[in-house]
PDB file of C-alpha atoms in Angstrom:
ATOM      1  CA  MET U   3       0.015  -0.017  -0.396  1.00  0.00           C
ATOM      2  CA  ARG U   4       2.795   2.665   0.812  1.00  0.00           C
ATOM      3  CA  LYS U   5       4.468   1.611  -2.107  1.00  0.00           C
ATOM      4  CA  ASN U   6       1.199   2.537  -4.540  1.00  0.00           C
ATOM      5  CA  ILE U   7       0.640   5.692  -2.381  1.00  0.00           C
ATOM      6  CA  GLY U   8       4.555   7.059  -2.821  1.00  0.00           C
ATOM      7  CA  LEU U   9       4.062   5.920  -6.736  1.00  0.00           C
ATOM      8  CA  SER U  10       0.993   7.743  -7.020  1.00  0.00           C
ATOM      9  CA  VAL U  11       2.407  10.711  -5.222  1.00  0.00           C
ATOM     10  CA  LEU U  12       5.128  10.591  -7.708  1.00  0.00           C
ATOM     11  CA  VAL U  13       3.793  10.396 -10.833  1.00  0.00           C
ATOM     12  CA  LEU U  14       1.259  13.248 -10.041  1.00  0.00           C
ATOM     13  CA  ILE U  15       4.022  15.250  -9.063  1.00  0.00           C
ATOM     14  CA  ILE U  16       5.794  14.707 -12.736  1.00  0.00           C
ATOM     15  CA  THR U  17       2.600  15.526 -14.717  1.00  0.00           C
ATOM     16  CA  ALA U  18       1.568  18.846 -12.654  1.00  0.00           C
ATOM     17  CA  SER U  19       5.055  19.691 -13.691  1.00  0.00           C
ATOM     18  CA  GLY U  20       4.284  19.276 -16.984  1.00  0.00           C
ATOM     19  CA  LEU U  21       6.569  16.237 -17.590  1.00  0.00           C
ATOM     20  CA  ARG U  22       9.676  18.490 -18.011  1.00  0.00           C
ATOM     21  CA  ALA U  23      11.751  15.492 -16.824  1.00  0.00           C
ATOM     22  CA  GLN U  24      10.677  12.788 -19.092  1.00  0.00           C
ATOM     23  CA  GLN U  25      13.142  10.554 -20.614  1.00  0.00           C
ATOM     24  CA  ASP U  26      13.392   8.318 -23.241  1.00  0.00           C
ATOM     25  CA  PRO U  27      13.456   4.721 -22.328  1.00  0.00           C
ATOM     26  CA  LEU U  28      16.326   3.126 -20.621  1.00  0.00           C
ATOM     27  CA  TYR U  29      18.145   0.308 -21.908  1.00  0.00           C
ATOM     28  CA  ASN U  30      21.109  -1.651 -20.834  1.00  0.00           C
ATOM     29  CA  LEU U  31      21.207  -3.973 -24.170  1.00  0.00           C
ATOM     30  CA  TYR U  32      22.183  -1.081 -26.252  1.00  0.00           C
ATOM     31  CA  SER U  33      25.679  -1.990 -26.480  1.00  0.00           C
ATOM     32  CA  PHE U  34      24.612  -5.070 -28.873  1.00  0.00           C
ATOM     33  CA  ASN U  35      22.265  -3.113 -30.822  1.00  0.00           C
ATOM     34  CA  GLN U  36      22.691   0.656 -31.223  1.00  0.00           C
ATOM     35  CA  TYR U  37      20.025   1.053 -33.607  1.00  0.00           C
ATOM     36  CA  MET U  38      17.711   1.300 -30.876  1.00  0.00           C
ATOM     37  CA  ILE U  39      19.638   4.872 -30.342  1.00  0.00           C
ATOM     38  CA  ASN U  40      20.933   5.966 -33.544  1.00  0.00           C
ATOM     39  CA  PRO U  41      19.544   5.456 -36.868  1.00  0.00           C
ATOM     40  CA  ALA U  42      22.844   5.652 -38.636  1.00  0.00           C
ATOM     41  CA  TYR U  43      23.243   1.942 -37.336  1.00  0.00           C
ATOM     42  CA  ALA U  44      20.558   0.601 -39.805  1.00  0.00           C
ATOM     43  CA  GLY U  45      22.199  -1.422 -42.261  1.00  0.00           C
ATOM     44  CA  VAL U  46      25.928  -0.563 -41.232  1.00  0.00           C
ATOM     45  CA  TYR U  47      26.626  -4.595 -41.260  1.00  0.00           C
ATOM     46  CA  ASN U  48      25.473  -6.405 -44.606  1.00  0.00           C
ATOM     47  CA  ASN U  49      22.707  -8.207 -43.262  1.00  0.00           C
ATOM     48  CA  PHE U  50      19.255  -8.037 -41.550  1.00  0.00           C
ATOM     49  CA  SER U  51      18.741  -7.589 -38.018  1.00  0.00           C
ATOM     50  CA  ALA U  52      15.992  -7.635 -35.903  1.00  0.00           C
ATOM     51  CA  ASN U  53      15.510  -7.205 -32.223  1.00  0.00           C
ATOM     52  CA  LEU U  54      12.840  -7.785 -29.874  1.00  0.00           C
ATOM     53  CA  ILE U  55      13.627  -6.141 -25.931  1.00  0.00           C
ATOM     54  CA  THR U  56      11.382  -6.516 -22.827  1.00  0.00           C
ATOM     55  CA  ARG U  57      12.549  -4.425 -19.835  1.00  0.00           C
ATOM     56  CA  LYS U  58      11.179  -3.833 -16.594  1.00  0.00           C
ATOM     57  CA  GLN U  59      12.495  -1.297 -14.305  1.00  0.00           C
ATOM     58  CA  TRP U  60      12.130  -1.336 -10.119  1.00  0.00           C
ATOM     59  CA  ALA U  61      10.410  -4.988  -9.866  1.00  0.00           C
ATOM     60  CA  GLY U  62       8.181  -5.341  -7.378  1.00  0.00           C
ATOM     61  CA  ILE U  63       7.057  -1.349  -7.741  1.00  0.00           C
ATOM     62  CA  ASP U  64       3.349  -0.950  -8.883  1.00  0.00           C
ATOM     63  CA  GLY U  65       3.319   1.493 -11.681  1.00  0.00           C
ATOM     64  CA  SER U  66       7.019   1.286 -12.282  1.00  0.00           C
ATOM     65  CA  PRO U  67       8.625   1.509 -16.150  1.00  0.00           C
ATOM     66  CA  LEU U  68       7.803  -1.357 -18.657  1.00  0.00           C
ATOM     67  CA  THR U  69       9.234  -1.038 -21.881  1.00  0.00           C
ATOM     68  CA  ASN U  70       8.923  -3.292 -25.044  1.00  0.00           C
ATOM     69  CA  LEU U  71      10.752  -2.469 -28.160  1.00  0.00           C
ATOM     70  CA  PHE U  72      11.074  -4.088 -31.365  1.00  0.00           C
ATOM     71  CA  THR U  73      13.577  -2.974 -33.886  1.00  0.00           C
ATOM     72  CA  ALA U  74      14.450  -4.307 -37.803  1.00  0.00           C
ATOM     73  CA  HIS U  75      17.058  -3.179 -40.231  1.00  0.00           C
ATOM     74  CA  THR U  76      18.657  -4.057 -43.479  1.00  0.00           C
ATOM     75  CA  SER U  77      21.323  -3.117 -45.660  1.00  0.00           C
ATOM     76  CA  VAL U  78      20.235  -2.288 -49.141  1.00  0.00           C
ATOM     77  CA  GLY U  79      23.006  -2.529 -51.510  1.00  0.00           C
ATOM     78  CA  ASP U  80      26.753  -1.357 -50.380  1.00  0.00           C
ATOM     79  CA  GLN U  81      25.884   1.880 -49.497  1.00  0.00           C
ATOM     80  CA  PHE U  82      22.105   2.378 -48.073  1.00  0.00           C
ATOM     81  CA  GLY U  83      20.262   0.933 -44.802  1.00  0.00           C
ATOM     82  CA  THR U  84      16.599   1.175 -43.556  1.00  0.00           C
ATOM     83  CA  GLY U  85      15.116  -0.113 -40.710  1.00  0.00           C
ATOM     84  CA  ILE U  86      12.024   0.358 -38.233  1.00  0.00           C
ATOM     85  CA  LEU U  87      11.634   0.978 -34.382  1.00  0.00           C
ATOM     86  CA  ILE U  88       8.804   0.439 -32.415  1.00  0.00           C
ATOM     87  CA  VAL U  89       8.695   1.341 -28.642  1.00  0.00           C
ATOM     88  CA  ASN U  90       5.790   0.672 -26.119  1.00  0.00           C
ATOM     89  CA  ASP U  91       6.980   2.456 -22.916  1.00  0.00           C
ATOM     90  CA  ARG U  92       4.489   2.561 -19.778  1.00  0.00           C
ATOM     91  CA  LEU U  93       4.968   4.513 -16.178  1.00  0.00           C
ATOM     92  CA  GLY U  94       2.227   5.105 -14.190  1.00  0.00           C
ATOM     93  CA  ILE U  95      -0.433   6.983 -15.626  1.00  0.00           C
ATOM     94  CA  ASN U  96       2.137   7.454 -18.568  1.00  0.00           C
ATOM     95  CA  ASN U  97       1.420   5.010 -21.701  1.00  0.00           C
ATOM     96  CA  ASN U  98       3.448   6.414 -24.924  1.00  0.00           C
ATOM     97  CA  THR U  99       3.716   4.360 -28.323  1.00  0.00           C
ATOM     98  CA  GLU U 100       6.355   5.160 -30.700  1.00  0.00           C
ATOM     99  CA  ALA U 101       7.073   4.398 -34.483  1.00  0.00           C
ATOM    100  CA  GLN U 102       9.887   5.675 -36.521  1.00  0.00           C
ATOM    101  CA  LEU U 103      11.395   4.366 -40.102  1.00  0.00           C
ATOM    102  CA  SER U 104      14.909   5.141 -40.819  1.00  0.00           C
ATOM    103  CA  PHE U 105      17.061   5.461 -43.555  1.00  0.00           C
ATOM    104  CA  SER U 106      21.054   5.448 -43.867  1.00  0.00           C
ATOM    105  CA  TYR U 107      23.838   6.120 -45.956  1.00  0.00           C
ATOM    106  CA  LYS U 108      27.402   4.574 -45.448  1.00  0.00           C
ATOM    107  CA  ILE U 109      31.070   5.089 -46.627  1.00  0.00           C
ATOM    108  CA  THR U 110      33.368   2.587 -46.183  1.00  0.00           C
ATOM    109  CA  SER U 111      36.788   2.592 -47.044  1.00  0.00           C
ATOM    110  CA  GLY U 112      38.568  -0.633 -46.249  1.00  0.00           C
ATOM    111  CA  SER U 113      37.549  -1.492 -42.407  1.00  0.00           C
ATOM    112  CA  LYS U 114      36.647   1.729 -41.908  1.00  0.00           C
ATOM    113  CA  THR U 115      32.887   2.930 -42.120  1.00  0.00           C
ATOM    114  CA  LEU U 116      31.084   6.244 -41.652  1.00  0.00           C
ATOM    115  CA  ALA U 117      27.069   5.921 -41.893  1.00  0.00           C
ATOM    116  CA  LEU U 118      24.899   8.992 -41.789  1.00  0.00           C
ATOM    117  CA  GLY U 119      21.273   8.133 -40.625  1.00  0.00           C
ATOM    118  CA  VAL U 120      17.680  10.090 -40.412  1.00  0.00           C
ATOM    119  CA  GLN U 121      14.442   8.792 -38.841  1.00  0.00           C
ATOM    120  CA  GLY U 122      11.024  10.008 -38.617  1.00  0.00           C
ATOM    121  CA  GLY U 123       7.853   9.273 -37.216  1.00  0.00           C
ATOM    122  CA  VAL U 124       5.100   9.842 -34.574  1.00  0.00           C
ATOM    123  CA  VAL U 125       5.070   9.492 -30.908  1.00  0.00           C
ATOM    124  CA  GLY U 126       1.585   8.969 -29.337  1.00  0.00           C
ATOM    125  CA  TYR U 127       1.454   9.857 -25.593  1.00  0.00           C
ATOM    126  CA  LYS U 128      -1.654   8.608 -23.373  1.00  0.00           C
ATOM    127  CA  TYR U 129      -2.458   9.154 -19.597  1.00  0.00           C
ATOM    128  CA  ASP U 130      -4.739   7.002 -17.650  1.00  0.00           C
ATOM    129  CA  TYR U 131      -5.790   9.230 -14.649  1.00  0.00           C
ATOM    130  CA  ASN U 132      -7.940   6.621 -12.699  1.00  0.00           C
ATOM    131  CA  LYS U 133      -4.644   4.913 -11.859  1.00  0.00           C
ATOM    132  CA  LEU U 134      -3.822   7.971  -9.610  1.00  0.00           C
ATOM    133  CA  ASN U 135      -4.815   8.160  -5.957  1.00  0.00           C
ATOM    134  CA  LEU U 136      -5.752  11.387  -5.386  1.00  0.00           C
ATOM    135  CA  ALA U 137      -5.789  13.570  -2.123  1.00  0.00           C
ATOM    136  CA  PHE U 138      -7.663  16.529  -3.978  1.00  0.00           C
ATOM    137  CA  VAL U 139      -9.218  16.395  -7.022  1.00  0.00           C
ATOM    138  CA  ASP U 140      -9.303  20.055  -7.754  1.00  0.00           C
ATOM    139  CA  ASP U 141      -5.707  20.423  -8.230  1.00  0.00           C
ATOM    140  CA  GLU U 142      -5.379  23.333 -10.789  1.00  0.00           C
ATOM    141  CA  GLY U 143      -1.817  21.861 -11.943  1.00  0.00           C
ATOM    142  CA  LEU U 144      -3.448  18.571 -13.591  1.00  0.00           C
ATOM    143  CA  ASP U 145      -5.293  18.738 -16.619  1.00  0.00           C
ATOM    144  CA  MET U 146      -7.421  15.597 -16.329  1.00  0.00           C
ATOM    145  CA  ASN U 147      -9.401  16.640 -19.474  1.00  0.00           C
ATOM    146  CA  ASN U 148      -6.324  15.878 -21.815  1.00  0.00           C
ATOM    147  CA  ASP U 149      -5.818  12.302 -21.491  1.00  0.00           C
ATOM    148  CA  GLY U 150      -3.497  12.053 -24.647  1.00  0.00           C
ATOM    149  CA  PHE U 151      -1.824  13.520 -27.974  1.00  0.00           C
ATOM    150  CA  SER U 152       0.264  12.767 -30.871  1.00  0.00           C
ATOM    151  CA  LYS U 153       3.821  14.753 -32.008  1.00  0.00           C
ATOM    152  CA  ALA U 154       5.589  13.837 -35.256  1.00  0.00           C
ATOM    153  CA  ASN U 155       9.317  14.090 -34.679  1.00  0.00           C
ATOM    154  CA  PHE U 156      11.863  13.299 -36.873  1.00  0.00           C
ATOM    155  CA  GLY U 157      15.751  12.365 -35.227  1.00  0.00           C
ATOM    156  CA  ALA U 158      19.716  12.260 -37.006  1.00  0.00           C
ATOM    157  CA  GLY U 159      22.637  10.362 -36.297  1.00  0.00           C
ATOM    158  CA  ALA U 160      26.075   9.453 -36.959  1.00  0.00           C
ATOM    159  CA  PHE U 161      28.214   6.326 -36.630  1.00  0.00           C
ATOM    160  CA  TYR U 162      31.538   5.528 -37.395  1.00  0.00           C
ATOM    161  CA  MET U 163      33.690   2.429 -36.693  1.00  0.00           C
ATOM    162  CA  THR U 164      36.640   0.175 -37.327  1.00  0.00           C
ATOM    163  CA  ASP U 165      37.571  -3.582 -36.729  1.00  0.00           C
ATOM    164  CA  THR U 166      38.560  -2.430 -33.205  1.00  0.00           C
ATOM    165  CA  TYR U 167      36.494   0.744 -32.060  1.00  0.00           C
ATOM    166  CA  TYR U 168      33.335   2.973 -32.961  1.00  0.00           C
ATOM    167  CA  PHE U 169      31.939   6.216 -32.042  1.00  0.00           C
ATOM    168  CA  GLY U 170      28.134   7.389 -32.265  1.00  0.00           C
ATOM    169  CA  PHE U 171      26.607  10.738 -31.951  1.00  0.00           C
ATOM    170  CA  SER U 172      22.472  10.993 -32.104  1.00  0.00           C
ATOM    171  CA  VAL U 173      19.849  12.984 -31.499  1.00  0.00           C
ATOM    172  CA  PRO U 174      16.501  10.140 -32.396  1.00  0.00           C
ATOM    173  CA  ARG U 175      13.899  12.576 -31.444  1.00  0.00           C
ATOM    174  CA  ILE U 176      15.027  16.390 -32.265  1.00  0.00           C
ATOM    175  CA  LEU U 177      11.663  18.625 -31.777  1.00  0.00           C
ATOM    176  CA  ASN U 178      10.276  19.464 -28.457  1.00  0.00           C
ATOM    177  CA  ALA U 179       6.751  18.007 -27.889  1.00  0.00           C
ATOM    178  CA  LYS U 180       4.450  20.941 -26.660  1.00  0.00           C
ATOM    179  CA  VAL U 181       0.839  21.204 -25.614  1.00  0.00           C
ATOM    180  CA  ASN U 182      -1.565  23.464 -25.168  1.00  0.00           C
ATOM    181  CA  ASP U 183      -4.725  22.884 -22.519  1.00  0.00           C
ATOM    182  CA  GLY U 184      -6.182  26.609 -23.835  1.00  0.00           C
ATOM    183  CA  VAL U 185      -5.104  28.019 -20.697  1.00  0.00           C
ATOM    184  CA  SER U 186      -1.250  27.404 -20.802  1.00  0.00           C
ATOM    185  CA  THR U 187       1.648  25.597 -23.001  1.00  0.00           C
ATOM    186  CA  SER U 188       3.865  22.719 -21.081  1.00  0.00           C
ATOM    187  CA  THR U 189       6.651  20.587 -22.455  1.00  0.00           C
ATOM    188  CA  ARG U 190       6.129  16.758 -22.362  1.00  0.00           C
ATOM    189  CA  TYR U 191       9.541  16.088 -24.166  1.00  0.00           C
ATOM    190  CA  LEU U 192      12.858  17.668 -24.600  1.00  0.00           C
ATOM    191  CA  PRO U 193      15.158  16.170 -27.103  1.00  0.00           C
ATOM    192  CA  HIS U 194      17.875  14.019 -26.088  1.00  0.00           C
ATOM    193  CA  TYR U 195      21.555  13.997 -27.034  1.00  0.00           C
ATOM    194  CA  TYR U 196      23.410  10.560 -27.666  1.00  0.00           C
ATOM    195  CA  LEU U 197      27.243  10.052 -27.656  1.00  0.00           C
ATOM    196  CA  SER U 198      28.785   6.600 -27.371  1.00  0.00           C
ATOM    197  CA  GLY U 199      32.018   4.954 -28.272  1.00  0.00           C
ATOM    198  CA  GLY U 200      33.919   1.742 -27.501  1.00  0.00           C
ATOM    199  CA  PHE U 201      36.705  -0.558 -28.656  1.00  0.00           C
ATOM    200  CA  ILE U 202      38.266  -4.162 -28.472  1.00  0.00           C
ATOM    201  CA  ILE U 203      41.161  -5.551 -26.738  1.00  0.00           C
ATOM    202  CA  LYS U 204      42.343  -8.946 -27.706  1.00  0.00           C
ATOM    203  CA  PRO U 205      44.993 -10.081 -25.154  1.00  0.00           C
ATOM    204  CA  ARG U 206      48.302 -11.541 -26.514  1.00  0.00           C
ATOM    205  CA  LEU U 207      48.168 -14.670 -24.412  1.00  0.00           C
ATOM    206  CA  THR U 208      44.989 -16.271 -25.835  1.00  0.00           C
ATOM    207  CA  HIS U 209      42.625 -15.582 -28.995  1.00  0.00           C
ATOM    208  CA  SER U 210      39.586 -17.124 -26.853  1.00  0.00           C
ATOM    209  CA  VAL U 211      38.886 -14.169 -24.802  1.00  0.00           C
ATOM    210  CA  LEU U 212      38.285 -10.672 -26.068  1.00  0.00           C
ATOM    211  CA  PHE U 213      37.052  -7.244 -23.822  1.00  0.00           C
ATOM    212  CA  LYS U 214      35.034  -4.351 -25.009  1.00  0.00           C
ATOM    213  CA  PRO U 215      34.899  -1.174 -22.789  1.00  0.00           C
ATOM    214  CA  SER U 216      32.630   1.320 -23.911  1.00  0.00           C
ATOM    215  CA  PHE U 217      30.302   4.325 -22.816  1.00  0.00           C
ATOM    216  CA  LEU U 218      27.596   6.258 -23.523  1.00  0.00           C
ATOM    217  CA  VAL U 219      26.370   9.767 -22.671  1.00  0.00           C
ATOM    218  CA  ARG U 220      22.748  11.011 -22.510  1.00  0.00           C
ATOM    219  CA  TYR U 221      22.109  15.108 -22.609  1.00  0.00           C
ATOM    220  CA  THR U 222      19.302  16.935 -22.387  1.00  0.00           C
ATOM    221  CA  GLU U 223      18.404  19.893 -21.214  1.00  0.00           C
ATOM    222  CA  LYS U 224      20.380  20.550 -17.588  1.00  0.00           C
ATOM    223  CA  GLN U 225      20.924  17.176 -17.048  1.00  0.00           C
ATOM    224  CA  VAL U 226      23.731  14.792 -18.023  1.00  0.00           C
ATOM    225  CA  SER U 227      23.986  11.125 -17.180  1.00  0.00           C
ATOM    226  CA  ALA U 228      26.464   8.272 -18.484  1.00  0.00           C
ATOM    227  CA  ASP U 229      27.149   4.688 -18.301  1.00  0.00           C
ATOM    228  CA  ILE U 230      30.024   3.231 -18.331  1.00  0.00           C
ATOM    229  CA  SER U 231      30.581  -0.605 -19.494  1.00  0.00           C
ATOM    230  CA  ILE U 232      32.969  -3.467 -19.542  1.00  0.00           C
ATOM    231  CA  ASN U 233      32.251  -6.693 -21.422  1.00  0.00           C
ATOM    232  CA  ALA U 234      34.121 -10.033 -22.179  1.00  0.00           C
ATOM    233  CA  LEU U 235      33.283 -12.270 -24.869  1.00  0.00           C
ATOM    234  CA  PHE U 236      34.293 -16.068 -24.541  1.00  0.00           C
ATOM    235  CA  ALA U 237      35.175 -18.111 -27.053  1.00  0.00           C
ATOM    236  CA  ASN U 238      32.857 -15.966 -29.685  1.00  0.00           C
ATOM    237  CA  THR U 239      29.937 -17.449 -28.003  1.00  0.00           C
ATOM    238  CA  LEU U 240      29.298 -16.046 -24.450  1.00  0.00           C
ATOM    239  CA  TRP U 241      29.365 -12.338 -23.803  1.00  0.00           C
ATOM    240  CA  ALA U 242      29.301 -11.467 -19.918  1.00  0.00           C
ATOM    241  CA  GLY U 243      30.163  -7.677 -18.481  1.00  0.00           C
ATOM    242  CA  LEU U 244      29.058  -5.093 -16.181  1.00  0.00           C
ATOM    243  CA  THR U 245      27.662  -1.646 -16.407  1.00  0.00           C
ATOM    244  CA  LEU U 246      27.634   1.437 -14.336  1.00  0.00           C
ATOM    245  CA  ARG U 247      24.855   3.827 -14.858  1.00  0.00           C
ATOM    246  CA  ASN U 248      25.555   7.234 -13.810  1.00  0.00           C
ATOM    247  CA  PHE U 249      27.093   6.218 -10.375  1.00  0.00           C
ATOM    248  CA  ASP U 250      23.637   5.228  -8.608  1.00  0.00           C
ATOM    249  CA  GLY U 251      22.988   1.900 -10.465  1.00  0.00           C
ATOM    250  CA  VAL U 252      24.858  -1.191 -11.601  1.00  0.00           C
ATOM    251  CA  ALA U 253      24.160  -3.813 -14.515  1.00  0.00           C
ATOM    252  CA  ILE U 254      25.303  -7.567 -14.979  1.00  0.00           C
ATOM    253  CA  ASN U 255      24.849  -8.125 -18.844  1.00  0.00           C
ATOM    254  CA  THR U 256      24.990 -11.250 -20.748  1.00  0.00           C
ATOM    255  CA  GLN U 257      24.490 -12.504 -24.611  1.00  0.00           C
ATOM    256  CA  ILE U 258      24.755 -15.923 -25.697  1.00  0.00           C
ATOM    257  CA  GLN U 259      25.287 -17.203 -29.552  1.00  0.00           C
ATOM    258  CA  VAL U 260      22.405 -19.719 -29.346  1.00  0.00           C
ATOM    259  CA  ASN U 261      23.696 -20.124 -33.203  1.00  0.00           C
ATOM    260  CA  ARG U 262      24.557 -18.188 -36.488  1.00  0.00           C
ATOM    261  CA  ALA U 263      21.250 -16.422 -36.667  1.00  0.00           C
ATOM    262  CA  PHE U 264      19.993 -16.496 -32.829  1.00  0.00           C
ATOM    263  CA  ARG U 265      21.100 -14.183 -29.711  1.00  0.00           C
ATOM    264  CA  LEU U 266      20.025 -14.465 -26.450  1.00  0.00           C
ATOM    265  CA  GLY U 267      20.715 -11.452 -24.119  1.00  0.00           C
ATOM    266  CA  TYR U 268      19.689 -10.713 -20.114  1.00  0.00           C
ATOM    267  CA  SER U 269      20.619  -7.991 -18.066  1.00  0.00           C
ATOM    268  CA  PHE U 270      20.001  -7.392 -14.288  1.00  0.00           C
ATOM    269  CA  GLU U 271      20.308  -4.070 -12.505  1.00  0.00           C
ATOM    270  CA  LEU U 272      20.109  -2.913  -9.012  1.00  0.00           C
ATOM    271  CA  PRO U 273      20.188   0.787  -7.768  1.00  0.00           C
ATOM    272  CA  THR U 274      23.052   1.684  -5.335  1.00  0.00           C
ATOM    273  CA  ASN U 275      20.622   4.439  -3.702  1.00  0.00           C
ATOM    274  CA  GLN U 276      17.998   3.988  -1.504  1.00  0.00           C
ATOM    275  CA  LEU U 277      15.622   2.527  -3.986  1.00  0.00           C
ATOM    276  CA  VAL U 278      17.594  -0.876  -3.700  1.00  0.00           C
ATOM    277  CA  GLN U 279      15.667  -1.610  -0.415  1.00  0.00           C
ATOM    278  CA  SER U 280      11.985  -1.315  -2.423  1.00  0.00           C
ATOM    279  CA  ASN U 281      12.389  -3.198  -5.254  1.00  0.00           C
ATOM    280  CA  PHE U 282      13.267  -6.522  -6.729  1.00  0.00           C
ATOM    281  CA  GLY U 283      15.606  -4.843  -9.528  1.00  0.00           C
ATOM    282  CA  THR U 284      15.714  -4.443 -13.339  1.00  0.00           C
ATOM    283  CA  HIS U 285      15.292  -6.990 -15.521  1.00  0.00           C
ATOM    284  CA  GLU U 286      15.849  -6.492 -19.438  1.00  0.00           C
ATOM    285  CA  VAL U 287      15.444  -9.635 -21.840  1.00  0.00           C
ATOM    286  CA  SER U 288      16.445  -9.588 -25.666  1.00  0.00           C
ATOM    287  CA  LEU U 289      15.955 -12.024 -28.821  1.00  0.00           C
ATOM    288  CA  LEU U 290      18.121 -10.971 -31.512  1.00  0.00           C
ATOM    289  CA  VAL U 291      17.860 -12.212 -34.835  1.00  0.00           C
ATOM    290  CA  GLU U 292      20.550 -12.185 -37.783  1.00  0.00           C
ATOM    291  CA  LEU U 293      19.733 -12.974 -41.338  1.00  0.00           C
ATOM    292  CA  ASN U 294      21.280 -13.040 -45.119  1.00  0.00           C
ATOM    293  CA  LEU U 295      18.174 -12.082 -47.038  1.00  0.00           C
ATOM    294  CA  PHE U 296      19.762 -10.863 -50.125  1.00  0.00           C
ATOM    295  CA  LYS U 297      22.336 -11.954 -52.335  1.00  0.00           C
ATOM    296  CA  ASP U 298      24.383  -8.975 -50.983  1.00  0.00           C
ATOM    297  CA  HIS U 299      24.527 -10.059 -47.530  1.00  0.00           C
ATOM    298  CA  PHE U 300      26.923 -12.271 -45.779  1.00  0.00           C
ATOM    299  CA  ASP U 301      27.934 -13.748 -42.145  1.00  0.00           C
ATOM    300  CA  ILE U 302      30.166 -11.342 -40.123  1.00  0.00           C
ATOM    301  CA  GLU U 303      31.417 -11.308 -36.614  1.00  0.00           C
ATOM    302  CA  ARG U 304      30.087  -7.871 -35.154  1.00  0.00           C
ATOM    303  CA  TYR U 305      31.410  -7.145 -31.728  1.00  0.00           C
ATOM    304  CA  PHE U 306      29.581  -3.860 -31.742  1.00  0.00           C
TER     305      PHE U 306
END
């Protein structure tokens, strides 16, 4: 009961303030699929890739974030790529659904690839005020007549990689999402900027293990967060590693190559602040499929 009341108060505060702290969905397994944060990644490898991810954050707390993500992208010839991204993100009274189409162009020289990408689509925002436990129903800061709206948006990104390292920069949704209720205008979403990078370390003493340190920095107005990760690949089959998120959460990440086409991933995250006492952690499950659908597609060992 205490959790329900606490979450309702939290959601009410967020809603009444115009959702100025609204964030993009968080993920832990993005290091195996940069497309979820960067449209330039579409078709960067010469194959078809589809990814399904389910993430439950702060399990055990009623109304905590639940995110379902589906992505599919493919190369088209040697220089182009295209893809689709669909996300449903739920938090308390919020239920947001997004659909984006992306296109990319890549320039390859030997082992070096520079890809530029754009995406565009629609984000639908919905609010279920029946989930609120309100102490006062006449709060002037809460517009309960506005239960949803949709906004078009677009984004862009760049991705550069070699055999041993990569860098990416993207703004998946460039436009603010503003709503006018007839009295005032509130901003429900601010653009997020992503900077990512990583590199491969292959120890000389063994060929069965390699390491991939990586980072991701997110920036939005007056707010910066960062992930620092280290993953290891064993026998070219099993990934295992750790992610430190903004110094207030730590995650264990794994991915196994079941066969040439299928990869299964799982991540378990715990906060290092006071939230650790009130939930059962964050769980993220991933199914990644890679296929050669066209004549110019081929098998490749990829680490990014």
